[in-house]
Coordinates of N, CA and C in Angstrom, one line a residue:
M172 N 0.8 -1.2 0.0 CA 0.0 0.0 0.0 C 0.9 1.3 0.0
L173 N 2.0 1.2 0.7 CA 2.8 2.4 0.8 C 3.4 2.7 -0.6
F174 N 3.8 1.7 -1.4 CA 4.3 1.9 -2.7 C 3.2 2.5 -3.6
R175 N 2.0 2.0 -3.4 CA 0.9 2.6 -4.2 C 0.6 4.0 -3.9
R176 N 0.7 4.4 -2.6 CA 0.4 5.7 -2.2 C 1.5 6.7 -2.7
L177 N 2.8 6.2 -2.6 CA 3.9 7.0 -3.1 C 3.8 7.2 -4.7
A178 N 3.4 6.1 -5.4 CA 3.3 6.2 -6.8 C 2.1 7.2 -7.2
A179 N 1.0 7.1 -6.4 CA -0.1 8.0 -6.7 C 0.3 9.5 -6.4
L180 N 1.0 9.7 -5.3 CA 1.4 11.0 -4.9 C 2.3 11.7 -6.0
Y181 N 3.4 11.0 -6.3 CA 4.4 11.6 -7.2 C 3.9 11.6 -8.7
S182 N 3.1 10.6 -9.1 CA 2.6 10.7 -10.5 C 1.6 11.8 -10.5
G183 N 0.8 12.0 -9.5 CA -0.2 13.0 -9.4 C 0.4 14.4 -9.4
L184 N 1.4 14.6 -8.6 CA 2.0 15.9 -8.5 C 2.7 16.2 -9.9
W185 N 3.4 15.2 -10.4 CA 4.1 15.5 -11.7 C 3.1 15.8 -12.8
L186 N 2.0 15.1 -12.9 CA 0.9 15.4 -13.8 C 0.3 16.7 -13.6
Y187 N 0.2 17.1 -12.3 CA -0.4 18.4 -12.0 C 0.5 19.5 -12.6
G188 N 1.8 19.4 -12.4 CA 2.7 20.4 -12.9 C 2.6 20.5 -14.4
F189 N 2.6 19.3 -15.0 CA 2.5 19.3 -16.5 C 1.3 19.9 -17.0
S190 N 0.1 19.6 -16.3 CA -1.1 20.2 -16.8 C -1.1 21.7 -16.7
M191 N -0.4 22.3 -15.7 CA -0.2 23.7 -15.5 C 0.6 24.2 -16.8
A192 N 1.6 23.5 -17.2 CA 2.4 23.9 -18.4 C 1.5 23.9 -19.6
V193 N 0.6 22.9 -19.8 CA -0.3 22.9 -20.9 C -1.2 24.1 -20.9
M194 N -1.7 24.4 -19.7 CA -2.6 25.6 -19.5 C -1.9 26.9 -19.9
V195 N -0.6 27.0 -19.5 CA 0.2 28.2 -19.8 C 0.3 28.3 -21.3
R196 N 0.7 27.2 -22.0 CA 1.0 27.3 -23.4 C -0.3 27.5 -24.2
A197 N -1.5 27.1 -23.7 CA -2.7 27.4 -24.3 C -3.0 28.9 -24.4
G198 N -2.6 29.6 -23.3 CA -2.7 31.1 -23.4 C -4.1 31.6 -23.3
L199 N -5.0 30.9 -22.6 CA -6.4 31.3 -22.6 C -6.8 31.6 -21.1
G200 N -5.9 31.8 -20.2 CA -6.2 32.0 -18.8 C -5.8 30.9 -17.9
L201 N -5.4 31.2 -16.7 CA -5.0 30.3 -15.7 C -5.8 30.3 -14.5
D202 N -5.7 29.4 -13.6 CA -6.4 29.5 -12.3 C -5.7 30.6 -11.4
P203 N -6.4 31.0 -10.4 CA -5.9 32.2 -9.6 C -4.5 32.2 -9.2
W204 N -4.1 31.1 -8.5 CA -2.7 31.0 -8.1 C -1.7 31.0 -9.2
D205 N -2.0 30.4 -10.3 CA -1.1 30.4 -11.5 C -1.0 31.8 -12.2
V206 N -2.2 32.5 -12.1 CA -2.1 33.9 -12.6 C -1.1 34.7 -11.8
F207 N -1.1 34.4 -10.5 CA -0.2 35.1 -9.6 C 1.2 34.7 -9.9
H208 N 1.5 33.4 -10.0 CA 2.8 32.9 -10.3 C 3.3 33.5 -11.7
Q209 N 2.5 33.5 -12.7 CA 2.9 34.0 -14.0 C 3.2 35.5 -13.9
G210 N 2.3 36.2 -13.1 CA 2.6 37.7 -13.0 C 3.9 38.0 -12.3
I211 N 4.2 37.2 -11.3 CA 5.5 37.4 -10.6 C 6.7 37.0 -11.5
A212 N 6.5 35.9 -12.2 CA 7.6 35.4 -13.1 C 7.9 36.4 -14.2
G213 N 7.0 37.3 -14.5 CA 7.3 38.3 -15.5 C 8.1 39.5 -15.0
H214 N 8.4 39.5 -13.7 CA 9.1 40.6 -13.1 C 10.3 40.2 -12.4
V215 N 10.7 38.9 -12.3 CA 11.8 38.5 -11.6 C 12.6 37.5 -12.5
P216 N 13.9 37.4 -12.3 CA 14.7 36.5 -13.1 C 14.6 35.0 -12.7
L217 N 13.4 34.5 -12.6 CA 13.1 33.2 -12.2 C 12.1 32.5 -13.2
S218 N 12.2 31.2 -13.4 CA 11.3 30.5 -14.2 C 9.9 30.4 -13.5
F219 N 8.9 30.1 -14.3 CA 7.5 29.9 -13.8 C 7.6 28.8 -12.6
G220 N 8.2 27.7 -12.9 CA 8.3 26.7 -11.9 C 9.0 27.1 -10.6
A221 N 10.1 27.9 -10.8 CA 10.8 28.4 -9.6 C 10.0 29.3 -8.8
V222 N 9.2 30.2 -9.5 CA 8.3 31.1 -8.8 C 7.3 30.3 -8.0
T223 N 6.8 29.3 -8.6 CA 5.8 28.4 -8.0 C 6.4 27.8 -6.7
A224 N 7.6 27.3 -6.8 CA 8.2 26.7 -5.6 C 8.5 27.7 -4.6
V225 N 9.1 28.8 -4.9 CA 9.4 29.9 -3.9 C 8.2 30.4 -3.2
T226 N 7.1 30.5 -4.0 CA 5.8 30.9 -3.4 C 5.3 29.9 -2.4
G227 N 5.5 28.6 -2.8 CA 5.1 27.5 -1.9 C 5.9 27.6 -0.5
V228 N 7.2 27.9 -0.6 CA 8.0 28.0 0.6 C 7.6 29.2 1.4
A229 N 7.3 30.3 0.7 CA 6.9 31.5 1.5 C 5.5 31.2 2.2
V230 N 4.6 30.5 1.5 CA 3.3 30.2 2.1 C 3.6 29.3 3.3
L231 N 4.5 28.3 3.2 CA 4.8 27.4 4.3 C 5.2 28.2 5.6
L232 N 5.9 29.3 5.4 CA 6.4 30.1 6.5 C 5.2 30.6 7.3
A233 N 4.1 30.9 6.6 CA 2.9 31.4 7.2 C 2.2 30.3 8.0
W234 N 2.6 29.0 7.8 CA 2.0 27.9 8.6 C 2.5 28.0 10.1
I235 N 3.6 28.6 10.3 CA 4.2 28.5 11.7 C 3.3 29.2 12.7
P236 N 2.8 30.4 12.5 CA 1.9 31.0 13.5 C 0.5 30.3 13.5
L237 N 0.2 29.6 12.4 CA -1.1 28.9 12.3 C -1.0 27.5 12.9
R238 N 0.2 27.1 13.2 CA 0.4 25.7 13.8 C 0.0 24.6 12.9
Q239 N 0.2 24.8 11.7 CA 0.0 23.7 10.7 C 1.2 22.8 10.6
R240 N 0.9 21.5 10.4 CA 2.0 20.5 10.3 C 2.1 20.0 8.9
P241 N 3.3 20.2 8.3 CA 3.5 19.7 6.9 C 3.7 18.2 6.9
G242 N 3.4 17.6 5.8 CA 3.7 16.1 5.6 C 4.6 15.9 4.4
L243 N 4.8 14.7 4.0 CA 5.6 14.4 2.9 C 5.0 15.0 1.6
G244 N 3.7 14.9 1.5 CA 3.0 15.5 0.4 C 3.2 17.0 0.3
T245 N 3.3 17.6 1.4 CA 3.5 19.1 1.4 C 4.8 19.5 0.8
V246 N 5.9 18.9 1.3 CA 7.2 19.2 0.8 C 7.3 18.7 -0.7
S247 N 6.8 17.6 -1.0 CA 6.9 17.1 -2.4 C 6.1 18.0 -3.3
N248 N 5.0 18.6 -2.8 CA 4.2 19.5 -3.6 C 5.1 20.7 -4.1
V249 N 5.9 21.3 -3.2 CA 6.7 22.4 -3.5 C 7.7 22.0 -4.6
V250 N 8.4 20.9 -4.4 CA 9.5 20.5 -5.2 C 9.1 20.0 -6.6
V251 N 8.2 19.0 -6.6 CA 7.8 18.2 -7.8 C 7.1 19.1 -8.8
I252 N 6.1 19.8 -8.3 CA 5.3 20.6 -9.2 C 6.1 21.7 -9.9
G253 N 7.0 22.3 -9.1 CA 7.9 23.3 -9.7 C 8.8 22.8 -10.8
I254 N 9.3 21.6 -10.6 CA 10.2 21.0 -11.6 C 9.4 20.6 -12.8
S255 N 8.2 20.0 -12.5 CA 7.4 19.4 -13.6 C 6.9 20.5 -14.5
V256 N 6.4 21.6 -14.0 CA 5.9 22.7 -14.8 C 7.0 23.3 -15.7
D257 N 8.2 23.4 -15.2 CA 9.3 24.0 -16.0 C 9.7 23.0 -17.1
I258 N 9.7 21.7 -16.8 CA 10.0 20.7 -17.9 C 8.9 20.7 -18.9
G259 N 7.7 20.8 -18.5 CA 6.6 20.9 -19.4 C 6.6 22.1 -20.3
L260 N 7.0 23.2 -19.8 CA 7.1 24.5 -20.6 C 8.3 24.3 -21.6
W261 N 9.3 23.6 -21.2 CA 10.4 23.4 -22.1 C 10.1 22.5 -23.2
L262 N 9.3 21.5 -22.9 CA 8.9 20.5 -24.0 C 7.8 21.0 -24.9
L263 N 6.9 21.8 -24.4 CA 5.7 22.1 -25.2 C 6.0 23.4 -26.0
P264 N 5.5 23.4 -27.2 CA 5.6 24.6 -28.1 C 4.5 25.7 -27.7
Q265 N 4.7 26.8 -28.2 CA 3.6 27.9 -28.0 C 2.6 27.7 -29.2
W266 N 1.4 27.4 -28.9 CA 0.4 27.2 -29.9 C -0.2 28.5 -30.3
H267 N -0.6 28.6 -31.6 CA -1.1 29.9 -32.1 C -2.5 29.7 -32.6
D268 N -2.9 28.5 -33.2 CA -4.2 28.3 -33.7 C -5.2 28.2 -32.6
V269 N -6.3 29.0 -32.7 CA -7.3 29.0 -31.7 C -7.9 27.7 -31.4
P270 N -8.3 26.8 -32.3 CA -8.8 25.5 -32.0 C -7.9 24.7 -31.2
V271 N -6.6 24.7 -31.6 CA -5.6 24.0 -30.9 C -5.4 24.5 -29.4
R272 N -5.5 25.8 -29.2 CA -5.4 26.3 -27.9 C -6.6 26.0 -27.0
L273 N -7.8 26.0 -27.6 CA -9.0 25.6 -26.9 C -8.9 24.2 -26.5
G274 N -8.5 23.3 -27.4 CA -8.3 21.9 -27.1 C -7.3 21.6 -26.0
A275 N -6.2 22.3 -26.1 CA -5.1 22.2 -25.1 C -5.6 22.6 -23.7
M276 N -6.4 23.7 -23.7 CA -6.9 24.2 -22.4 C -7.9 23.2 -21.8
L277 N -8.7 22.6 -22.6 CA -9.7 21.6 -22.1 C -8.9 20.3 -21.6
V278 N -7.9 19.9 -22.4 CA -7.1 18.7 -21.9 C -6.4 19.0 -20.6
A279 N -5.9 20.3 -20.5 CA -5.2 20.7 -19.3 C -6.1 20.5 -18.0
V280 N -7.3 21.0 -18.2 CA -8.3 20.9 -17.0 C -8.6 19.4 -16.7
V281 N -8.7 18.6 -17.7 CA -9.0 17.2 -17.4 C -7.8 16.5 -16.8
L282 N -6.6 16.8 -17.3 CA -5.4 16.3 -16.7 C -5.2 16.7 -15.2
N283 N -5.5 18.0 -15.0 CA -5.4 18.6 -13.7 C -6.3 17.9 -12.7
A284 N -7.5 17.6 -13.1 CA -8.5 16.8 -12.3 C -8.0 15.4 -12.0
A285 N -7.5 14.7 -13.0 CA -6.9 13.4 -12.7 C -5.8 13.4 -11.8
A286 N -4.9 14.4 -11.9 CA -3.8 14.6 -11.0 C -4.2 14.8 -9.6
T287 N -5.2 15.6 -9.5 CA -5.8 16.0 -8.1 C -6.3 14.7 -7.4
V288 N -7.0 13.9 -8.2 CA -7.6 12.7 -7.6 C -6.4 11.8 -7.1
L289 N -5.4 11.7 -7.9 CA -4.2 10.8 -7.5 C -3.6 11.3 -6.2
Y290 N -3.2 12.6 -6.1 CA -2.5 13.0 -4.9 C -3.4 13.2 -3.7
I291 N -4.6 13.5 -3.9 CA -5.6 13.5 -2.8 C -5.7 12.0 -2.3
G292 N -5.8 11.1 -3.2 CA -6.0 9.7 -2.9 C -4.8 9.2 -2.1
A293 N -3.6 9.7 -2.4 CA -2.4 9.3 -1.6 C -2.5 9.6 -0.2
G294 N -3.2 10.7 0.2 CA -3.4 11.1 1.6 C -2.1 11.3 2.4
M295 N -1.2 12.1 1.8 CA 0.1 12.2 2.5 C 0.4 13.7 2.9
G296 N -0.6 14.5 3.0 CA -0.3 15.9 3.5 C -0.8 16.9 2.5
P297 N -1.3 18.0 3.1 CA -1.8 19.1 2.2 C -0.7 19.9 1.5
G298 N -1.1 20.5 0.4 CA -0.2 21.4 -0.2 C -0.1 22.7 0.6
P299 N 0.9 23.5 0.3 CA 1.1 24.8 1.1 C -0.1 25.7 1.1
R300 N -0.7 25.9 -0.1 CA -1.7 26.9 -0.2 C -3.0 26.5 0.5
D301 N -3.3 25.2 0.3 CA -4.5 24.7 1.0 C -4.3 24.7 2.5
G302 N -3.1 24.3 2.9 CA -2.8 24.4 4.4 C -3.0 25.7 5.0
L303 N -2.6 26.8 4.2 CA -2.8 28.1 4.6 C -4.2 28.4 4.8
M304 N -5.1 28.0 3.9 CA -6.5 28.3 4.0 C -7.1 27.6 5.2
T305 N -6.8 26.3 5.4 CA -7.4 25.5 6.5 C -6.9 26.1 7.8
G306 N -5.6 26.5 7.9 CA -5.1 27.1 9.1 C -5.8 28.4 9.5
L307 N -6.1 29.3 8.4 CA -6.8 30.5 8.7 C -8.2 30.3 9.1
V308 N -8.9 29.2 8.5 CA -10.2 28.9 8.9 C -10.3 28.5 10.4
R309 N -9.3 27.7 10.8 CA -9.3 27.2 12.2 C -9.0 28.4 13.2
R310 N -8.1 29.2 12.8 CA -7.6 30.3 13.7 C -8.6 31.5 13.8
T311 N -9.3 31.8 12.7 CA -10.2 32.9 12.7 C -11.6 32.6 13.0
G312 N -12.0 31.3 12.7 CA -13.4 30.9 12.9 C -14.3 31.3 11.7
L313 N -13.7 31.9 10.7 CA -14.4 32.3 9.5 C -14.7 31.1 8.6
S314 N -15.6 31.3 7.7 CA -16.0 30.2 6.8 C -15.0 29.9 5.7
V315 N -15.0 28.6 5.2 CA -14.1 28.2 4.1 C -14.4 29.1 2.9
R316 N -15.7 29.4 2.7 CA -16.0 30.2 1.5 C -15.4 31.6 1.6
L317 N -15.5 32.2 2.7 CA -15.0 33.5 2.9 C -13.4 33.6 2.8
I318 N -12.8 32.6 3.5 CA -11.3 32.6 3.5 C -10.8 32.3 2.1
R319 N -11.3 31.2 1.5 CA -10.8 30.8 0.2 C -11.1 31.9 -0.8
T320 N -12.3 32.5 -0.8 CA -12.5 33.5 -1.8 C -11.6 34.7 -1.6
G321 N -11.4 35.1 -0.3 CA -10.5 36.2 -0.1 C -9.1 36.0 -0.6
I322 N -8.6 34.7 -0.3 CA -7.2 34.4 -0.8 C -7.1 34.4 -2.3
E323 N -8.1 33.8 -3.0 CA -8.0 33.6 -4.4 C -8.3 35.0 -5.1
V324 N -9.2 35.8 -4.6 CA -9.4 37.1 -5.2 C -8.2 37.9 -5.1
T325 N -7.5 37.8 -3.9 CA -6.3 38.6 -3.7 C -5.2 38.2 -4.7
V326 N -4.9 36.9 -4.8 CA -3.8 36.4 -5.6 C -4.1 36.6 -7.1
L327 N -5.4 36.5 -7.5 CA -5.8 36.7 -8.8 C -5.7 38.2 -9.2
S328 N -6.1 39.1 -8.3 CA -6.0 40.5 -8.6 C -4.5 40.9 -8.8
V329 N -3.7 40.5 -7.8 CA -2.3 40.9 -7.8 C -1.6 40.3 -9.1
G330 N -1.9 39.0 -9.4 CA -1.3 38.4 -10.6 C -1.8 39.1 -11.9
W331 N -3.0 39.5 -11.9 CA -3.6 40.1 -13.1 C -2.9 41.5 -13.3
I332 N -2.8 42.2 -12.2 CA -2.1 43.6 -12.3 C -0.7 43.4 -12.7
L333 N 0.0 42.3 -12.3 CA 1.4 42.1 -12.7 C 1.5 41.5 -14.1
G334 N 0.4 41.2 -14.8 CA 0.5 40.7 -16.1 C 0.2 39.3 -16.3
G335 N -0.4 38.6 -15.3 CA -0.8 37.2 -15.4 C -2.0 37.0 -16.3
S336 N -2.1 35.8 -16.9 CA -3.1 35.6 -17.9 C -4.5 35.2 -17.3
V337 N -5.5 36.1 -17.5 CA -6.8 35.8 -17.1 C -7.7 35.7 -18.3
G338 N -8.5 34.7 -18.4 CA -9.4 34.6 -19.6 C -10.4 33.5 -19.5
I339 N -10.8 32.9 -20.6 CA -11.8 31.9 -20.6 C -11.3 30.6 -19.9
G340 N -10.0 30.4 -19.9 CA -9.5 29.2 -19.2 C -9.7 29.3 -17.7
T341 N -9.6 30.5 -17.2 CA -9.8 30.8 -15.8 C -11.2 30.4 -15.4
V342 N -12.2 30.7 -16.2 CA -13.6 30.4 -15.9 C -13.9 28.9 -16.1
V343 N -13.3 28.3 -17.2 CA -13.5 26.9 -17.4 C -12.9 26.1 -16.3
Y344 N -11.8 26.5 -15.8 CA -11.1 25.7 -14.7 C -12.0 25.8 -13.5
A345 N -12.4 27.0 -13.1 CA -13.2 27.2 -11.9 C -14.5 26.4 -11.9
L346 N -15.2 26.4 -13.1 CA -16.5 25.7 -13.2 C -16.3 24.2 -13.4
G347 N -15.2 23.8 -14.1 CA -15.1 22.4 -14.5 C -14.3 21.5 -13.6
I348 N -13.4 22.0 -12.8 CA -12.5 21.2 -12.0 C -13.3 20.3 -10.9
G349 N -14.2 20.9 -10.3 CA -15.0 20.2 -9.2 C -15.8 19.0 -9.8
P350 N -16.6 19.2 -10.8 CA -17.4 18.1 -11.4 C -16.5 17.0 -11.9
L351 N -15.3 17.4 -12.5 CA -14.4 16.4 -13.1 C -13.8 15.5 -12.0
I352 N -13.4 16.2 -10.9 CA -12.9 15.4 -9.8 C -13.9 14.4 -9.2
Q353 N -15.1 14.9 -9.1 CA -16.2 14.0 -8.6 C -16.4 12.8 -9.5
L354 N -16.3 13.0 -10.8 CA -16.5 11.9 -11.7 C -15.4 10.9 -11.6
M355 N -14.2 11.4 -11.3 CA -13.0 10.5 -11.3 C -12.7 9.8 -9.9
I356 N -13.3 10.3 -8.9 CA -13.1 9.7 -7.6 C -13.4 8.2 -7.5
P357 N -14.5 7.7 -8.1 CA -14.8 6.3 -8.0 C -13.7 5.4 -8.6
A358 N -12.8 5.9 -9.5 CA -11.8 5.1 -10.1 C -10.7 4.8 -9.1
V359 N -10.6 5.5 -8.0 CA -9.5 5.3 -7.0 C -10.0 4.9 -5.6
H360 N -11.3 5.1 -5.3 CA -11.8 4.7 -4.0 C -11.7 3.2 -3.8
G361 N -11.2 2.9 -2.6 CA -10.9 1.4 -2.3 C -9.5 1.0 -2.7
R362 N -8.9 1.8 -3.5 CA -7.5 1.5 -3.9 C -6.5 2.4 -3.2
L363 N -6.9 3.6 -2.9 CA -6.1 4.6 -2.2 C -6.8 5.1 -0.9
P364 N -6.0 5.4 0.1 CA -6.6 5.7 1.4 C -7.2 7.1 1.5
G365 N -7.0 7.9 0.5 CA -7.6 9.2 0.6 C -9.1 9.2 0.4
F366 N -9.6 8.1 -0.1 CA -11.0 8.0 -0.3 C -11.4 6.6 0.3
R367 N -12.6 6.5 0.8 CA -13.1 5.2 1.3 C -14.5 5.0 1.0
A368 N -14.9 3.7 0.9 CA -16.4 3.5 0.6 C -17.2 3.8 1.8
E369 N -18.5 4.1 1.6 CA -19.4 4.4 2.6 C -19.6 3.1 3.5
D370 N -19.7 3.3 4.8 CA -20.0 2.2 5.7 C -21.4 1.7 5.3
P371 N -21.5 0.4 5.0 CA -22.8 -0.1 4.6 C -23.9 0.0 5.7
A372 N -23.4 0.1 7.0 CA -24.3 0.2 8.1 C -24.9 1.6 8.2
E373 N -24.3 2.6 7.6 CA -24.8 3.9 7.7 C -26.0 4.1 6.8
P374 N -27.0 4.8 7.3 CA -28.2 5.0 6.5 C -27.9 5.9 5.3
V375 N -28.6 5.6 4.2 CA -28.4 6.4 3.0 C -29.2 7.7 3.1
A376 N -28.6 8.8 2.9 CA -29.2 10.1 3.1 C -28.7 11.0 2.0
E377 N -29.4 12.2 2.0 CA -28.9 13.2 1.0 C -27.5 13.6 1.4
P378 N -26.6 13.5 0.4 CA -25.2 13.8 0.7 C -25.0 15.2 1.1
A379 N -24.2 15.5 2.1 CA -23.9 16.8 2.6 C -22.6 17.3 2.1
P380 N -22.3 18.6 2.1 CA -21.0 19.2 1.7 C -20.0 18.6 2.6
A381 N -18.8 18.2 2.0 CA -17.7 17.6 2.8 C -17.2 18.7 3.7
S382 N -16.6 18.2 4.9 CA -16.0 19.1 5.8 C -14.7 19.6 5.3
V383 N -14.3 20.7 6.0 CA -13.0 21.3 5.5 C -11.9 20.3 5.7
D384 N -11.7 19.6 6.8 CA -10.6 18.7 7.1 C -10.7 17.5 6.1
A385 N -11.9 17.0 5.9 CA -11.9 15.8 5.0 C -11.6 16.1 3.6
Q386 N -12.0 17.3 3.1 CA -11.7 17.6 1.7 C -10.3 18.1 1.5
L387 N -9.7 18.7 2.5 CA -8.4 19.4 2.3 C -7.2 18.7 3.0
A388 N -7.5 17.8 4.0 CA -6.3 17.3 4.8 C -5.3 16.7 3.9
A389 N -5.7 16.1 2.8 CA -4.7 15.5 1.9 C -4.5 16.2 0.6
G390 N -5.1 17.4 0.4 CA -5.2 18.1 -0.8 C -3.9 18.8 -1.2
A391 N -3.9 19.4 -2.4 CA -2.8 20.3 -2.9 C -3.4 21.6 -3.3
D392 N -2.8 22.3 -4.3 CA -3.1 23.7 -4.5 C -3.9 24.0 -5.7
S393 N -3.9 25.3 -6.0 CA -4.8 25.9 -7.0 C -6.2 26.0 -6.5
S394 N -7.2 26.0 -7.5 CA -8.6 26.2 -7.1 C -9.3 24.9 -6.7
V395 N -8.6 23.8 -6.5 CA -9.2 22.5 -6.3 C -10.0 22.5 -5.0
A396 N -9.5 23.1 -4.0 CA -10.2 23.0 -2.7 C -11.5 23.7 -2.7
S397 N -11.6 24.8 -3.3 CA -12.9 25.5 -3.3 C -13.8 24.8 -4.2
A398 N -13.4 24.2 -5.3 CA -14.2 23.4 -6.2 C -14.8 22.2 -5.4
A399 N -13.9 21.5 -4.7 CA -14.4 20.4 -3.9 C -15.4 20.8 -2.9
F400 N -15.1 21.9 -2.2 CA -16.0 22.3 -1.1 C -17.4 22.6 -1.7
H401 N -17.5 23.3 -2.8 CA -18.8 23.7 -3.3 C -19.6 22.6 -4.0
S402 N -18.9 21.5 -4.4 CA -19.6 20.3 -5.0 C -19.9 19.3 -4.0
R403 N -21.0 18.5 -4.2 CA -21.4 17.5 -3.3 C -20.8 16.2 -3.8
K404 N -20.3 15.4 -2.8 CA -19.7 14.1 -3.1 C -20.7 13.1 -3.4
P405 N -20.4 12.1 -4.3 CA -21.3 11.0 -4.6 C -21.5 10.2 -3.4
S406 N -22.7 9.6 -3.3 CA -23.0 8.8 -2.1 C -22.2 7.6 -1.9
S407 N -21.5 7.1 -3.0 CA -20.7 5.9 -2.9 C -19.3 6.1 -2.3
V408 N -18.8 7.3 -2.3 CA -17.5 7.5 -1.7 C -17.4 8.8 -0.9
R409 N -16.4 8.9 -0.1 CA -16.2 10.2 0.6 C -14.7 10.2 1.0
P410 N -14.1 11.4 1.1 CA -12.7 11.5 1.6 C -12.6 11.0 3.0
R411 N -11.5 10.3 3.3 CA -11.2 9.9 4.6 C -10.4 10.9 5.4
R412 N -10.8 11.2 6.6 CA -10.1 12.1 7.4 C -8.7 11.6 7.8
Q413 N -7.7 12.5 7.5 CA -6.4 12.1 7.7 C -5.9 12.3 9.2

């Protein structure tokens, strides 16, 4: 099981970084944190991946007063995604035809959802940005919706001002990532500990929104957490509390 979890974690993180590179090359808009990363990268002598990693480290420093505890997945998130996105940008060309860019953008969102299911399924620690959110929720007592929205509006605004790409891809990602993750969860539940089958003894009821800890304890970054929070999980599976 440990080998399976590690394989899911690292393949998921690598695929996540590569999907980010595809989204950048499509040039039709990024998710809020990547708009921020791209905006910063345009003003410093660092690659997109390096900015992503440095931002992750900076966010981790904010965990200290919030008393958040990193895991293997947390550290791996900072390192692996940064390397993967830079390699992806090096390998992929800059597309110019609009149909190709649209197709690439849609593929990127699907790949991102698959990557998310893999590393959440591994259940080996939250990514820096989601850990920041859950820490603020616990320390302030404010809602997930308010904290997450505040963080993402802030980074999106700053990134856009600095020249980050905001467009149709930003909207498609925000609307599509949650439903896609929900569709893919059944493929891994029972195989990875981040998701488990419902207890047969539990009565079947209208599914409720997942708790902050259950949705995010094993999660990573970008808009995944907010998408997961606002979508309802299928009655057959639910995230396991770490």
